[in-house]
mmCIF file of C-alpha atoms in Angstrom:
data_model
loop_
_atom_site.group_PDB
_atom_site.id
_atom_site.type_symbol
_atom_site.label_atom_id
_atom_site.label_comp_id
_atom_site.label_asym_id
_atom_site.label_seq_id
_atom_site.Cartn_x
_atom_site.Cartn_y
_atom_site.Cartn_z
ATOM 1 C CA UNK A 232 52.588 -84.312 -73.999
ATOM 2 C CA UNK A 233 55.417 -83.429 -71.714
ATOM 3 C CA UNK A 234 58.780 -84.051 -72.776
ATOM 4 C CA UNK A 235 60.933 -84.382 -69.181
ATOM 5 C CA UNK A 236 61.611 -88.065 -68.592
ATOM 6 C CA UNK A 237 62.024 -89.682 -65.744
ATOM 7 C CA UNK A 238 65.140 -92.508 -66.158
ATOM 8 C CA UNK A 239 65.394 -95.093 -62.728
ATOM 9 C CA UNK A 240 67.680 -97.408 -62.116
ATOM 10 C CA UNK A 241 70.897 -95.759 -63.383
ATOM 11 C CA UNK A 242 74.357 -97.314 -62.213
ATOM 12 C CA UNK A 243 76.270 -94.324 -59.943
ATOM 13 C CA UNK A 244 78.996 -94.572 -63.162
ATOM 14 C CA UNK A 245 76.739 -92.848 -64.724
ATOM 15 C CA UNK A 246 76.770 -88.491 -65.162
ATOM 16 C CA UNK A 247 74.977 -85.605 -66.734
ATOM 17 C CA UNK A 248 76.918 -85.957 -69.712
ATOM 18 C CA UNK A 249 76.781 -89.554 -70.436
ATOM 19 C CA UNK A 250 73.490 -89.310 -69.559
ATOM 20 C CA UNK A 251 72.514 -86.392 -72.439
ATOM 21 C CA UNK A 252 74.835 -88.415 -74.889
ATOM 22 C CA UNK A 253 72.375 -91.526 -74.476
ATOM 23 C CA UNK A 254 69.280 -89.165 -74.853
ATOM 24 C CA UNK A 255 70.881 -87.615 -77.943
ATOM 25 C CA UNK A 256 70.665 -89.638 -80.354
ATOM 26 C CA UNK A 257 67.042 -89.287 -80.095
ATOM 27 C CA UNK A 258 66.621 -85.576 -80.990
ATOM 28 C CA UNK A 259 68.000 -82.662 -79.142
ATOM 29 C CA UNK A 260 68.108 -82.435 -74.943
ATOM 30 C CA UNK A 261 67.509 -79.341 -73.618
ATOM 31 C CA UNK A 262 68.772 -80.982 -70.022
ATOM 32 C CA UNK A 263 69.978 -83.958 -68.568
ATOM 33 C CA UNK A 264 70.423 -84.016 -64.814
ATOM 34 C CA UNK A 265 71.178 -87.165 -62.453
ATOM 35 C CA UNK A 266 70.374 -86.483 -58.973
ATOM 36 C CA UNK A 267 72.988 -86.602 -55.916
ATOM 37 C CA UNK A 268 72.559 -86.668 -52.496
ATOM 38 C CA UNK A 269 73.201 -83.749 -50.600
ATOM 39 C CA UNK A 270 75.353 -85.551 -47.843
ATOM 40 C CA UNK A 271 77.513 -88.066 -50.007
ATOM 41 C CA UNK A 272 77.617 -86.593 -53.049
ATOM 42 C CA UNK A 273 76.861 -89.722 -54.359
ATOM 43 C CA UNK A 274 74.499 -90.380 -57.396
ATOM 44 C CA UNK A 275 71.059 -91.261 -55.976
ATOM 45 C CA UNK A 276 70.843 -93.589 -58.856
ATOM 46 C CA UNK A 277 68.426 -92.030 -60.837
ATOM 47 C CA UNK A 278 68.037 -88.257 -63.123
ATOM 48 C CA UNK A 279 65.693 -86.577 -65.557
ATOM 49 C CA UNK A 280 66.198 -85.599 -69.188
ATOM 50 C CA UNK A 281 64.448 -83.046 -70.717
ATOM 51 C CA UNK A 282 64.141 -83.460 -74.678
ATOM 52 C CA UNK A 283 62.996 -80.629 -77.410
ATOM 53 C CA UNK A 284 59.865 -82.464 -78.623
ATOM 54 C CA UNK A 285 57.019 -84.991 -77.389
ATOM 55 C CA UNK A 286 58.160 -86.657 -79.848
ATOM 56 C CA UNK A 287 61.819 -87.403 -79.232
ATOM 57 C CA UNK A 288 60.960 -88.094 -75.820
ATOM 58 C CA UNK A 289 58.452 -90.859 -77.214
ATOM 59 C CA UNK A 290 61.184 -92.309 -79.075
ATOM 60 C CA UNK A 291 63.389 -92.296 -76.437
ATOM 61 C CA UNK A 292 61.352 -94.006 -73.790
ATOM 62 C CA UNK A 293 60.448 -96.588 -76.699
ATOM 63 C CA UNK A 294 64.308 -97.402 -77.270
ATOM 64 C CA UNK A 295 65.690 -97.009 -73.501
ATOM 65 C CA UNK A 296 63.186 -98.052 -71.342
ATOM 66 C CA UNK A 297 64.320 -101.871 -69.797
ATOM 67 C CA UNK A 298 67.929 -101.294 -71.241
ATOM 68 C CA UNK A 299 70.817 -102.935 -69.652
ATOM 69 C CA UNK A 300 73.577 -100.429 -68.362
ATOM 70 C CA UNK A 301 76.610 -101.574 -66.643
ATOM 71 C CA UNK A 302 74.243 -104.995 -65.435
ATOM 72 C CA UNK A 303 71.499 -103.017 -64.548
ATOM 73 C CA UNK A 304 67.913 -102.579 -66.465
ATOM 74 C CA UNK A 305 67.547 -98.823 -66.213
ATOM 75 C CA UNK A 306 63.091 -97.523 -65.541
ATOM 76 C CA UNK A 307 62.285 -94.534 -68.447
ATOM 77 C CA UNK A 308 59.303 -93.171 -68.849
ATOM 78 C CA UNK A 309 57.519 -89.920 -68.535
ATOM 79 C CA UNK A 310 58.278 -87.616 -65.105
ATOM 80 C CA UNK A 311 55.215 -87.131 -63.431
ATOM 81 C CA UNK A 312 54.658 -83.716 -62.320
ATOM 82 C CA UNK A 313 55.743 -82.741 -58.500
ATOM 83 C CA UNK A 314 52.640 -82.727 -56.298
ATOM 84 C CA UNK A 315 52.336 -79.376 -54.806
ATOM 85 C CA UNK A 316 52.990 -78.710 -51.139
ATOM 86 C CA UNK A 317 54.593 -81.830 -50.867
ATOM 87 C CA UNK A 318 57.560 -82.447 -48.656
ATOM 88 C CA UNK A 319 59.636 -84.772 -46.896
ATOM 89 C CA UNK A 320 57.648 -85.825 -43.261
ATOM 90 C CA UNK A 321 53.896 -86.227 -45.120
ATOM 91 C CA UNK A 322 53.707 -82.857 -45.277
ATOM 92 C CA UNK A 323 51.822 -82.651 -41.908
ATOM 93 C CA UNK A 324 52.171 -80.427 -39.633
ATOM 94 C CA UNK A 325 54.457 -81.334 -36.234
ATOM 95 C CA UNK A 326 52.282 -81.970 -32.863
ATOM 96 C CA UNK A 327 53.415 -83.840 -29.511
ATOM 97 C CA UNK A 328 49.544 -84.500 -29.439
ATOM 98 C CA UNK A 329 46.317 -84.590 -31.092
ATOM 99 C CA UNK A 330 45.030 -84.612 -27.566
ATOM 100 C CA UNK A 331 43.973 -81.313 -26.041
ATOM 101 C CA UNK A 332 44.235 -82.567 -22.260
ATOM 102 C CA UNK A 333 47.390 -83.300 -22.858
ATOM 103 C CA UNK A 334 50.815 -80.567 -22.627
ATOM 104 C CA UNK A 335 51.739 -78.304 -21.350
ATOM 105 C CA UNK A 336 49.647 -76.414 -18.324
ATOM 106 C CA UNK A 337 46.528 -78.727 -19.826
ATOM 107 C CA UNK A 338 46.245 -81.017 -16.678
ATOM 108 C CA UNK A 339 47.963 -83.713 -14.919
ATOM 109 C CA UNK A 340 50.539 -83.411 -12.873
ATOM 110 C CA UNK A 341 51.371 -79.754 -12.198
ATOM 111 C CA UNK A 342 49.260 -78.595 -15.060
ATOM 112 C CA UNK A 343 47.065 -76.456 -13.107
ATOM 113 C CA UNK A 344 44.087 -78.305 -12.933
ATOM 114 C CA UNK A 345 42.575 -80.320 -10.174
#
């Protein structure tokens, strides 16, 4: 069972270290990281915690999940692995067209073929 857990919902008070001192009392966190956009620097309002054991992290998700912090019932549960390949955009590749006929020197007007 993986032990990096996902935790949603999280006020933007909220930082790496309050965030590990939650988790703590649980068993021992190897990490605890809230995510921040690259622009703002703002929290994006969610982070992951990594804990020692399956277990802790069980207990943890048990306890936390549906809390209230600062008004706000925070999501924990289990990260789900990163798909691979994936990115931002659907991951497909950029085209003006599907069409063949259609671009550059492929037709129409002043492409060459009449």
């Amino acid at each position: 069972m993986s032990s990096k857990i996902y935790v949603g919902n999280l006020p933007y008070s909220v930082t790496n270290d309050s965030l590990e001192s939650n988790f703590a009392e649980f068993g021992t966190v190897t990490s605890a990281k809230i995510m921040m956009d690259r622009d703002s620097g703002r929290s994006k309002g969610f982070g992951f915690v990594e804990m020692a054991s399956a277990d802790a992290s069980q207990a943890a998700i048990q306890a936390l999940n549906g809390m209230s912090v600062d008004g706000r019932s925070i999501v924990v549960n289990l990260a789900k692995p990163r798909e691979e390949g994936s990115r931002s955009g659907g991951g497909r590749e950029f085209r003006a067209s599907n069409r063949s006929d259609v671009g550059y020197g492929n037709g129409g007007f002043g492409g060459g073929r009449y």
